[in-house]
Coordinates of N, CA and C and ligand atoms in Angstrom, one line a residue:
X278 N 114.1 104.8 126.1 CA 113.2 104.1 124.9 C 113.2 103.0 125.5
X279 N 112.5 102.6 126.3 CA 112.5 101.4 128.0 C 111.8 99.8 126.2
X280 N 111.3 100.4 126.5 CA 110.1 99.0 125.0 C 110.2 99.7 123.9
X281 N 109.1 98.4 122.8 CA 108.8 98.8 121.4 C 106.9 99.3 121.9
X282 N 106.6 100.2 123.0 CA 106.0 100.9 123.2 C 106.3 102.1 123.0
X283 N 107.0 102.4 123.3 CA 108.2 104.0 123.6 C 108.6 103.8 122.7
X284 N 109.5 103.1 121.9 CA 109.8 103.0 119.9 C 108.4 104.4 118.9
X285 N 107.4 102.7 119.2 CA 106.4 103.9 118.4 C 106.0 104.5 118.6
X286 N 105.8 105.2 119.5 CA 105.2 106.2 120.2 C 106.0 107.4 119.6
X287 N 107.4 108.0 119.7 CA 108.5 108.2 119.1 C 108.3 108.8 117.5
X288 N 108.0 107.3 117.0 CA 107.9 107.1 115.7 C 106.5 107.7 114.9
X289 N 105.1 107.7 116.2 CA 103.8 108.6 116.0 C 104.1 109.7 115.9
X290 N 105.1 110.1 116.6 CA 105.2 111.4 116.2 C 105.6 112.4 115.0
X291 N 106.5 111.8 114.3 CA 107.0 111.9 113.2 C 106.2 111.6 111.4
X292 N 104.4 110.8 112.1 CA 104.1 111.2 111.0 C 104.4 110.6 109.2
X293 N 104.8 109.8 109.6 CA 105.6 108.7 108.6 C 104.7 108.1 107.4
X294 N 103.5 107.9 107.2 CA 102.9 106.8 107.2 C 101.8 108.3 106.1
X295 N 101.7 109.5 106.1 CA 101.1 110.6 105.5 C 100.8 110.4 104.4
X296 N 101.6 109.7 103.4 CA 100.8 108.8 101.0 C 101.0 107.7 101.9
X297 N 101.0 107.0 102.4 CA 101.1 105.5 102.6 C 99.8 104.5 102.7
X298 N 99.4 103.8 101.5 CA 98.5 103.1 102.4 C 98.0 103.2 103.6
X299 N 96.1 102.9 104.0 CA 96.2 103.0 105.8 C 96.8 101.1 106.2
X300 N 97.3 99.8 105.4 CA 97.8 99.1 106.2 C 99.5 99.2 105.4
X301 N 100.0 100.1 104.9 CA 101.0 100.5 104.8 C 101.8 99.6 103.2
X302 N 101.8 98.5 103.6 CA 101.9 97.6 102.4 C 101.3 98.0 101.8
X303 N 101.3 98.1 99.9 CA 100.9 98.3 99.2 C 99.3 97.2 98.3
X304 N 98.3 97.2 98.7 CA 97.0 96.3 98.1 C 97.7 95.0 99.3
X305 N 97.1 95.9 100.3 CA 97.3 94.4 101.4 C 96.4 93.3 101.3
X306 N 96.4 92.4 101.7 CA 94.9 91.6 101.6 C 94.9 91.0 100.4
X307 N 96.2 90.6 99.4 CA 96.0 90.3 98.4 C 97.2 89.2 98.0
X308 N 96.9 88.4 96.5 CA 98.0 87.7 96.5 C 99.4 88.3 95.8
X309 N 99.0 89.8 95.6 CA 100.4 90.5 94.7 C 101.8 91.0 96.2
X310 N 101.2 90.7 97.7 CA 102.3 91.3 98.7 C 103.0 89.0 99.2
X311 N 102.5 88.6 98.2 CA 103.4 87.1 98.3 C 104.5 87.7 97.2
X312 N 104.0 88.2 96.5 CA 104.9 88.3 95.2 C 106.1 89.3 95.4
X313 N 105.3 90.2 95.7 CA 106.5 91.3 96.3 C 107.6 90.7 97.9
X314 N 106.6 90.2 98.1 CA 108.1 89.9 99.6 C 108.8 89.1 98.8
X315 N 108.5 88.1 97.6 CA 109.7 87.3 97.5 C 110.8 88.2 96.3
X316 N 110.2 89.3 95.8 CA 110.6 90.0 94.9 C 111.9 91.4 95.7
X317 N 111.2 91.7 97.1 CA 112.1 92.7 97.7 C 113.6 91.5 98.4
X318 N 113.7 90.5 98.5 CA 115.0 90.0 98.8 C 116.1 90.2 97.9
X319 N 117.1 91.4 99.3 CA 118.1 91.4 98.4 C 118.3 92.2 97.4
X320 N 116.8 94.0 96.8 CA 116.2 94.4 96.3 C 116.1 95.9 97.1
X321 N 115.9 97.0 96.3 CA 115.7 97.9 96.7 C 113.9 97.9 96.0
X322 N 113.2 97.9 96.8 CA 111.5 98.3 96.4 C 111.4 99.1 95.0
X323 N 111.4 99.9 95.2 CA 111.6 100.7 93.9 C 111.5 99.6 93.0
X324 N 112.3 98.5 92.9 CA 112.5 97.5 91.4 C 111.6 96.9 92.0
X325 N 111.4 96.6 93.3 CA 110.3 95.6 93.1 C 108.8 95.6 92.1
X326 N 108.1 97.6 92.8 CA 107.4 97.8 91.9 C 107.5 97.8 90.6
X327 N 109.1 97.8 89.9 CA 108.6 98.5 88.6 C 108.1 96.9 88.0
X328 N 109.1 95.6 88.8 CA 108.6 94.1 88.1 C 106.7 93.9 88.4
X329 N 106.4 94.4 89.5 CA 105.1 94.2 89.9 C 104.0 94.9 88.7
X330 N 104.8 96.6 88.6 CA 103.9 97.1 86.5 C 104.0 95.6 86.1
X331 N 105.1 95.2 85.9 CA 105.5 94.7 84.2 C 104.5 93.5 84.5
X332 N 104.2 92.8 85.6 CA 103.8 91.6 85.8 C 101.8 92.1 85.7
X333 N 101.9 92.6 86.2 CA 100.7 93.4 86.4 C 99.1 93.1 85.4
X334 N 101.0 94.0 84.4 CA 100.4 94.9 82.6 C 100.1 93.1 82.1
X335 N 100.3 92.4 82.5 CA 100.4 90.7 81.5 C 99.2 90.4 81.6
X336 N 98.9 90.0 83.2 CA 97.8 89.3 83.8 C 97.1 89.9 85.2
X337 N 96.1 89.6 85.4 CA 95.8 89.7 87.0 C 96.8 88.8 87.9
X338 N 97.0 89.3 89.6 CA 98.0 88.4 90.2 C 97.5 87.5 90.3
X339 N 97.5 86.1 90.5 CA 97.4 85.1 91.6 C 97.6 83.6 91.3
X340 N 97.7 83.0 92.1 CA 98.3 81.5 92.2 C 98.4 81.0 91.4
X341 N 96.9 80.7 90.7 CA 96.6 80.2 89.0 C 97.4 80.5 87.9
X342 N 97.5 82.5 87.7 CA 98.7 82.7 86.4 C 99.6 82.3 86.3
X343 N 100.1 82.4 87.7 CA 101.9 82.1 88.3 C 102.1 81.0 87.8
X344 N 101.5 79.8 88.9 CA 101.6 78.6 88.2 C 101.2 77.8 86.8
X345 N 100.9 78.5 86.0 CA 101.1 78.1 84.7 C 102.0 78.7 83.9
X346 N 103.3 79.5 84.7 CA 104.0 80.3 83.6 C 104.9 79.9 83.3
X347 N 106.2 80.3 81.8 CA 107.2 79.5 81.9 C 108.4 79.9 83.0
X348 N 109.2 79.7 83.1 CA 110.4 80.2 84.0 C 110.4 81.1 83.9
X349 N 111.3 80.9 82.0 CA 112.1 82.2 80.9 C 111.2 83.0 81.0
X350 N 109.8 83.5 80.4 CA 108.7 84.4 80.7 C 108.4 85.1 81.4
X351 N 108.7 84.1 82.8 CA 108.6 85.2 84.4 C 110.2 85.5 84.5
X352 N 110.7 85.5 84.4 CA 112.0 85.6 84.5 C 112.0 87.3 83.3
X353 N 112.1 87.0 83.1 CA 111.8 88.6 81.4 C 111.0 89.7 82.2
X354 N 109.7 89.1 82.5 CA 108.9 90.0 83.5 C 109.8 90.9 84.4
X355 N 109.9 90.1 85.2 CA 111.0 90.8 87.0 C 112.2 91.3 86.9
X356 N 113.0 90.6 86.0 CA 114.0 91.0 85.3 C 114.5 93.1 86.4
X357 N 113.9 93.3 86.7 CA 114.2 95.3 87.4 C 114.3 95.0 88.8
X358 N 113.9 93.1 89.8 CA 114.6 92.9 91.2 C 115.5 92.3 91.1
X359 N 115.7 92.0 90.5 CA 117.6 90.6 90.5 C 117.1 89.5 90.5
X360 N 118.2 88.6 90.8 CA 118.2 87.5 90.6 C 117.0 86.8 90.6
X361 N 116.7 86.8 88.8 CA 115.4 86.4 88.2 C 115.3 85.5 87.2
X362 N 116.1 84.5 87.4 CA 115.7 83.1 87.1 C 115.7 82.4 88.7
X363 N 115.8 82.3 89.8 CA 115.8 82.3 91.2 C 114.1 82.4 91.3
X364 N 114.0 83.4 91.4 CA 113.0 84.1 92.3 C 111.2 84.3 90.4
X365 N 111.7 83.6 89.5 CA 110.6 83.1 89.0 C 110.8 81.5 89.5
X366 N 111.9 80.9 89.5 CA 111.6 79.3 89.6 C 111.0 79.3 91.3
X367 N 111.0 79.9 92.1 CA 110.6 80.2 93.2 C 109.2 80.8 93.4
X368 N 109.2 81.9 92.9 CA 107.5 81.7 92.6 C 106.5 80.9 92.2
X369 N 106.9 80.0 91.1 CA 106.2 79.7 90.1 C 105.9 78.0 91.1
X370 N 106.7 77.8 91.8 CA 107.0 76.3 92.6 C 105.5 76.6 93.9
X371 N 106.2 78.0 94.5 CA 105.4 78.3 95.7 C 103.6 78.8 95.2
X372 N 103.3 79.6 93.9 CA 101.8 78.7 93.1 C 101.4 77.9 93.6
X373 N 102.4 77.4 92.5 CA 102.0 75.2 92.3 C 101.9 75.0 93.6
X374 N 102.6 75.3 94.8 CA 102.2 74.4 96.2 C 100.9 74.8 96.5
X375 N 100.9 76.5 96.7 CA 99.9 77.0 97.1 C 98.7 76.4 96.8
X376 N 98.8 76.3 95.2 CA 97.0 75.3 94.6 C 97.2 73.9 95.2
X377 N 98.5 73.6 95.6 CA 98.1 72.1 95.7 C 97.6 71.6 97.2
X378 N 98.1 72.4 97.9 CA 97.9 72.9 99.8 C 96.5 73.1 100.4
X379 N 96.2 74.4 99.7 CA 94.9 74.9 99.7 C 94.5 75.5 99.3
X380 N 94.2 75.1 97.3 CA 93.5 75.5 96.4 C 93.0 76.8 95.9
X381 N 92.8 78.0 96.6 CA 93.5 79.1 96.1 C 93.5 79.8 97.2
X382 N 93.3 81.7 97.2 CA 94.6 82.5 97.6 C 93.9 82.3 99.1
X383 N 92.5 82.7 98.8 CA 91.7 83.2 99.5 C 91.6 82.3 100.7
X384 N 91.4 80.4 100.2 CA 92.2 79.8 101.5 C 93.4 79.7 101.9
X385 N 94.6 79.6 101.2 CA 96.0 79.9 101.3 C 95.8 81.3 102.5
X386 N 94.9 82.4 102.7 CA 94.4 83.7 103.4 C 94.1 82.8 105.2
X387 N 93.2 82.1 105.3 CA 92.6 81.3 105.7 C 93.6 81.0 106.5
X388 N 94.1 79.7 106.0 CA 94.6 78.1 106.3 C 96.0 78.6 107.0
X389 N 96.9 78.8 106.3 CA 98.4 79.3 106.3 C 99.3 79.5 107.2
X390 N 100.4 78.7 108.1 CA 101.4 78.9 108.9 C 102.2 78.8 108.4
X391 N 102.9 80.0 109.5 CA 103.8 79.7 109.7 C 105.7 79.0 109.1
X392 N 104.8 77.7 109.6 CA 105.4 76.1 109.2 C 105.5 76.2 108.1
X393 N 104.4 75.7 107.4 CA 104.3 75.8 106.2 C 105.3 77.1 105.0
X394 N 105.1 78.1 105.6 CA 105.6 79.0 104.6 C 106.7 78.8 105.3
X395 N 108.0 78.4 106.0 CA 109.3 78.5 105.6 C 109.8 77.0 105.7
X396 N 108.6 76.2 104.7 CA 108.4 75.2 104.2 C 109.1 75.2 102.7
X397 N 108.6 76.2 102.5 CA 109.0 76.7 101.0 C 109.8 77.4 100.5
X398 N 110.5 76.8 99.3 CA 111.9 77.4 99.0 C 112.3 78.8 98.4
X399 N 112.6 79.4 99.2 CA 113.4 80.7 99.9 C 112.3 81.8 99.6
X400 N 112.0 80.9 100.7 CA 110.7 81.8 102.3 C 111.9 81.6 103.2
X401 N 112.3 82.5 103.9 CA 113.1 82.5 104.9 C 112.6 83.2 106.2
X402 N 112.5 83.5 107.8 CA 111.7 84.4 108.6 C 110.5 85.1 107.9
X403 N 111.6 86.6 107.4 CA 110.8 88.6 106.9 C 109.9 87.9 105.8
X404 N 110.1 86.6 105.1 CA 110.1 86.5 104.0 C 108.5 86.3 104.8
X405 N 108.7 84.9 105.1 CA 107.0 84.2 106.3 C 106.3 85.8 106.7
X406 N 106.7 86.1 107.9 CA 106.0 87.3 108.5 C 105.3 88.1 107.9
X407 N 106.2 88.7 106.0 CA 105.6 89.8 105.8 C 104.2 89.5 106.0
X408 N 104.3 87.5 104.7 CA 103.2 87.1 103.8 C 102.3 87.0 105.1
X409 N 102.2 86.9 106.3 CA 101.2 86.8 107.2 C 101.1 87.8 107.9
X410 N 101.2 89.1 108.2 CA 101.1 89.6 108.7 C 100.4 90.6 107.3
X411 N 100.9 91.0 106.2 CA 100.4 91.6 105.4 C 99.0 91.4 104.3
X412 N 99.7 90.1 103.7 CA 98.9 89.0 102.6 C 97.8 88.6 103.8
X413 N 97.9 88.0 104.9 CA 97.1 87.4 105.4 C 96.4 88.1 106.7
X414 N 97.0 89.3 107.0 CA 96.1 89.7 108.6 C 96.4 89.7 109.1
X415 N 97.0 88.5 109.5 CA 97.4 88.2 111.1 C 98.4 88.9 112.3
X416 N 98.1 88.9 113.3 CA 98.6 89.7 114.6 C 100.5 89.0 114.4
X417 N 100.7 89.9 113.2 CA 102.5 89.5 113.5 C 104.0 90.4 113.0
X418 N 104.1 90.6 113.9 CA 105.7 91.8 113.2 C 105.9 91.3 112.8
X419 N 105.9 92.5 111.3 CA 107.6 92.3 110.4 C 109.0 92.7 111.5
X420 N 109.8 92.1 111.6 CA 110.9 92.9 111.5 C 112.0 92.9 110.4
X421 N 113.4 93.6 110.4 CA 114.4 93.5 109.2 C 115.5 93.8 109.5
X422 N 116.4 94.3 108.5 CA 117.9 94.5 109.6 C 117.1 96.7 109.7
X423 N 116.5 96.8 108.9 CA 116.2 98.5 109.4 C 116.0 98.5 110.6
X424 N 115.0 97.9 111.3 CA 114.4 97.7 112.5 C 115.8 97.2 113.1
X425 N 116.3 96.5 113.2 CA 117.7 96.0 113.9 C 118.8 96.9 114.2
X426 N 119.0 98.0 113.1 CA 119.4 98.4 113.0 C 119.2 99.9 114.3
X427 N 117.7 99.5 113.1 CA 117.4 101.0 114.7 C 117.4 101.0 116.2
X428 N 117.6 100.1 116.4 CA 117.5 99.2 117.6 C 118.5 99.6 118.6
X429 N 119.7 99.4 117.5 CA 121.4 99.5 118.2 C 122.2 100.6 118.2
X430 N 121.3 101.9 117.7 CA 121.3 102.6 117.7 C 120.6 103.3 119.2
X431 N 119.9 102.6 120.0 CA 118.9 102.6 120.8 C 119.4 101.6 121.9
X432 N 120.6 100.9 121.5 CA 121.6 100.5 122.4 C 121.0 99.1 122.8
X433 N 120.4 98.6 122.0 CA 119.8 97.4 122.1 C 120.9 96.2 121.5
X434 N 121.1 95.3 122.1 CA 121.4 94.2 121.0 C 120.4 92.6 120.7
X435 N 120.1 92.6 119.8 CA 119.5 90.6 119.8 C 120.1 90.1 119.3
X436 N 119.6 88.7 119.8 CA 120.7 87.2 119.4 C 120.0 86.6 118.2
X437 N 119.1 87.4 117.2 CA 118.7 86.7 115.8 C 117.3 87.5 116.2
X438 N 116.8 86.9 115.1 CA 115.4 88.1 113.9 C 114.4 87.2 115.6
X439 N 114.1 86.4 115.6 CA 113.2 85.4 116.4 C 113.0 86.5 118.5
X440 N 114.5 86.8 118.8 CA 114.1 86.9 120.3 C 113.8 89.1 119.6
X441 N 114.3 89.6 118.3 CA 114.5 91.1 118.4 C 112.6 91.1 118.0
X442 N 112.0 90.0 116.8 CA 111.0 90.0 117.2 C 109.3 89.8 118.4
X443 N 109.9 88.7 119.0 CA 109.3 89.0 120.3 C 110.1 90.2 121.0
X444 N 110.9 90.6 120.9 CA 110.5 92.0 122.1 C 110.2 92.8 121.4
X445 N 109.7 93.3 120.1 CA 108.8 94.2 119.4 C 107.8 94.2 119.5
X446 N 107.2 92.6 119.5 CA 105.6 92.3 119.8 C 105.3 92.5 121.3
X447 N 106.6 92.0 121.9 CA 106.2 92.7 123.6 C 105.7 93.5 123.7
X448 N 106.0 94.5 123.9 CA 106.5 96.0 124.4 C 105.0 96.5 123.6
X449 N 104.0 96.5 122.3 CA 103.0 96.7 121.9 C 102.0 95.7 122.6
X450 N 101.5 94.4 122.7 CA 100.8 94.0 123.6 C 100.7 93.4 125.3
X451 N 102.1 94.2 126.2 CA 102.0 95.2 127.3 C 101.3 96.0 127.0
X452 N 101.4 96.7 126.4 CA 100.6 98.2 126.4 C 99.1 98.7 125.3
X453 N 99.0 97.2 125.3 CA 97.5 96.8 124.3 C 96.4 97.8 124.8
X454 N 96.2 98.1 126.5 CA 94.7 99.0 126.3 C 95.5 100.8 126.1
X455 N 96.1 100.9 125.7 CA 96.6 102.4 125.2 C 96.8 102.2 123.8
X456 N 97.2 101.5 123.4 CA 96.7 100.9 122.1 C 95.7 101.6 121.1
X457 N 94.8 100.3 122.0 CA 93.9 99.8 121.0 C 93.2 100.2 119.9
X458 N 93.0 101.9 120.7 CA 92.0 102.5 120.5 C 92.7 103.6 119.4
X459 N 94.0 103.4 119.7 CA 94.5 104.8 118.3 C 94.3 103.7 116.8
X460 N 94.8 102.2 117.2 CA 94.5 101.5 116.2 C 92.3 100.4 115.7
X461 N 92.0 100.7 115.7 CA 90.8 100.3 115.9 C 90.0 99.3 116.0
X462 N 91.4 98.9 117.7 CA 91.3 97.8 117.9 C 91.5 96.3 116.9
X463 N 92.8 97.1 116.3 CA 93.3 96.0 115.6 C 94.7 96.0 115.7
X464 N 95.1 94.4 116.4 CA 96.6 93.9 116.2 C 97.4 94.4 114.7
X465 N 96.1 93.7 113.7 CA 97.3 93.1 112.9 C 97.7 94.9 112.3
X466 N 96.3 96.0 112.1 CA 97.0 97.3 112.1 C 98.0 97.7 112.7
X467 N 97.9 97.6 114.2 CA 98.8 98.1 114.8 C 100.3 97.9 114.5
X468 N 100.7 96.4 114.0 CA 101.8 95.7 113.8 C 102.2 96.0 112.7
X469 N 101.0 96.4 111.6 CA 101.5 96.6 109.7 C 102.5 97.9 110.0
X470 N 101.7 99.2 110.6 CA 101.7 100.6 110.7 C 103.5 100.9 111.3
X471 N 103.6 99.5 112.2 CA 104.9 100.1 113.3 C 105.5 99.8 112.4
X472 N 105.5 98.3 111.2 CA 106.5 98.4 110.8 C 106.9 98.8 109.4
X473 N 105.5 99.3 108.6 CA 106.7 100.3 107.9 C 106.8 101.6 108.5
X474 N 106.3 102.2 109.2 CA 107.0 104.0 110.1 C 108.7 103.1 110.4
X475 N 109.1 102.2 110.7 CA 110.7 101.4 110.8 C 111.3 101.9 109.8
X476 N 110.5 101.5 108.7 CA 111.2 101.6 107.2 C 111.0 102.8 106.3
X477 N 110.0 103.4 106.5 CA 110.0 104.5 106.2 C 111.2 105.5 107.0
X478 N 110.8 105.3 108.0 CA 112.3 106.4 109.1 C 113.3 106.1 108.6
X479 N 113.6 105.1 108.4 CA 115.3 104.1 108.2 C 115.3 104.7 106.9
X480 N 114.8 104.6 105.3 CA 115.0 105.3 104.2 C 114.5 106.1 104.2
X481 N 114.2 107.3 105.0 CA 114.0 109.0 104.6 C 115.3 109.3 105.5
X482 N 115.7 108.6 106.1 CA 117.0 109.2 106.9 C 118.9 109.5 105.6
X483 N 118.4 109.1 104.5 CA 119.8 109.0 104.0 C 118.7 109.3 102.3
Ligands
EA1_691 N1 108.9 100.7 100.8 C1 107.7 101.3 100.9 C2 108.6 99.3 101.1 C3 106.9 99.9 100.9 N2 106.0 98.6 100.8 N3 106.8 100.5 100.6 C4 108.5 98.1 101.1 N4 110.2 97.8 101.2 C5 109.4 95.7 102.2 N5 107.8 97.1 101.1 C6 108.4 96.3 101.8 C7 106.5 97.8 100.9

């Protein structure tokens, strides 16, 4: 395995996303992805789904609805995914800032950038890139500890998040002539599914 294109081709043979949504992350391009990206920090995805279901039972997931909640009430709904007081405060503040700086979620999707996301309390590289890829549809590849671990097994070591992300994106961009036909000429779709395949492969192994 010499580059991320070869890694993608190796993962494609395994049909890891047969039971997943097209863009892998459930309800891609909705505000639910933003909420999920915060809730999934330091927790298993299954617990995040519990929290998201509890929230969606109460009200539609919009920045307007989250921004107006009391911390204690939001915390009580997201308890399954852990760190609930901290995550509730951060979700309320983030929702208020989305409204203040962009007006609504549709404008946020069109106009937000990585720097704005990274300036928000509780949003690091992985959360920011998850929001850009899966909520905003940008041509960004998410990498995570699964990606890092998988590549270490193939003998690769990276200095940090940004180096790993650039290596992952570069292999795809340099081979895009061979990939575009497989991904509807849609780089966002390719990055979205590539990251999803890595997560499902690593989860499925144990
Ligand atoms: N795991 C299975 C995940 C998923 N969708 N399906 C997941 N982990 C983090 N995720 C985000 C989104």
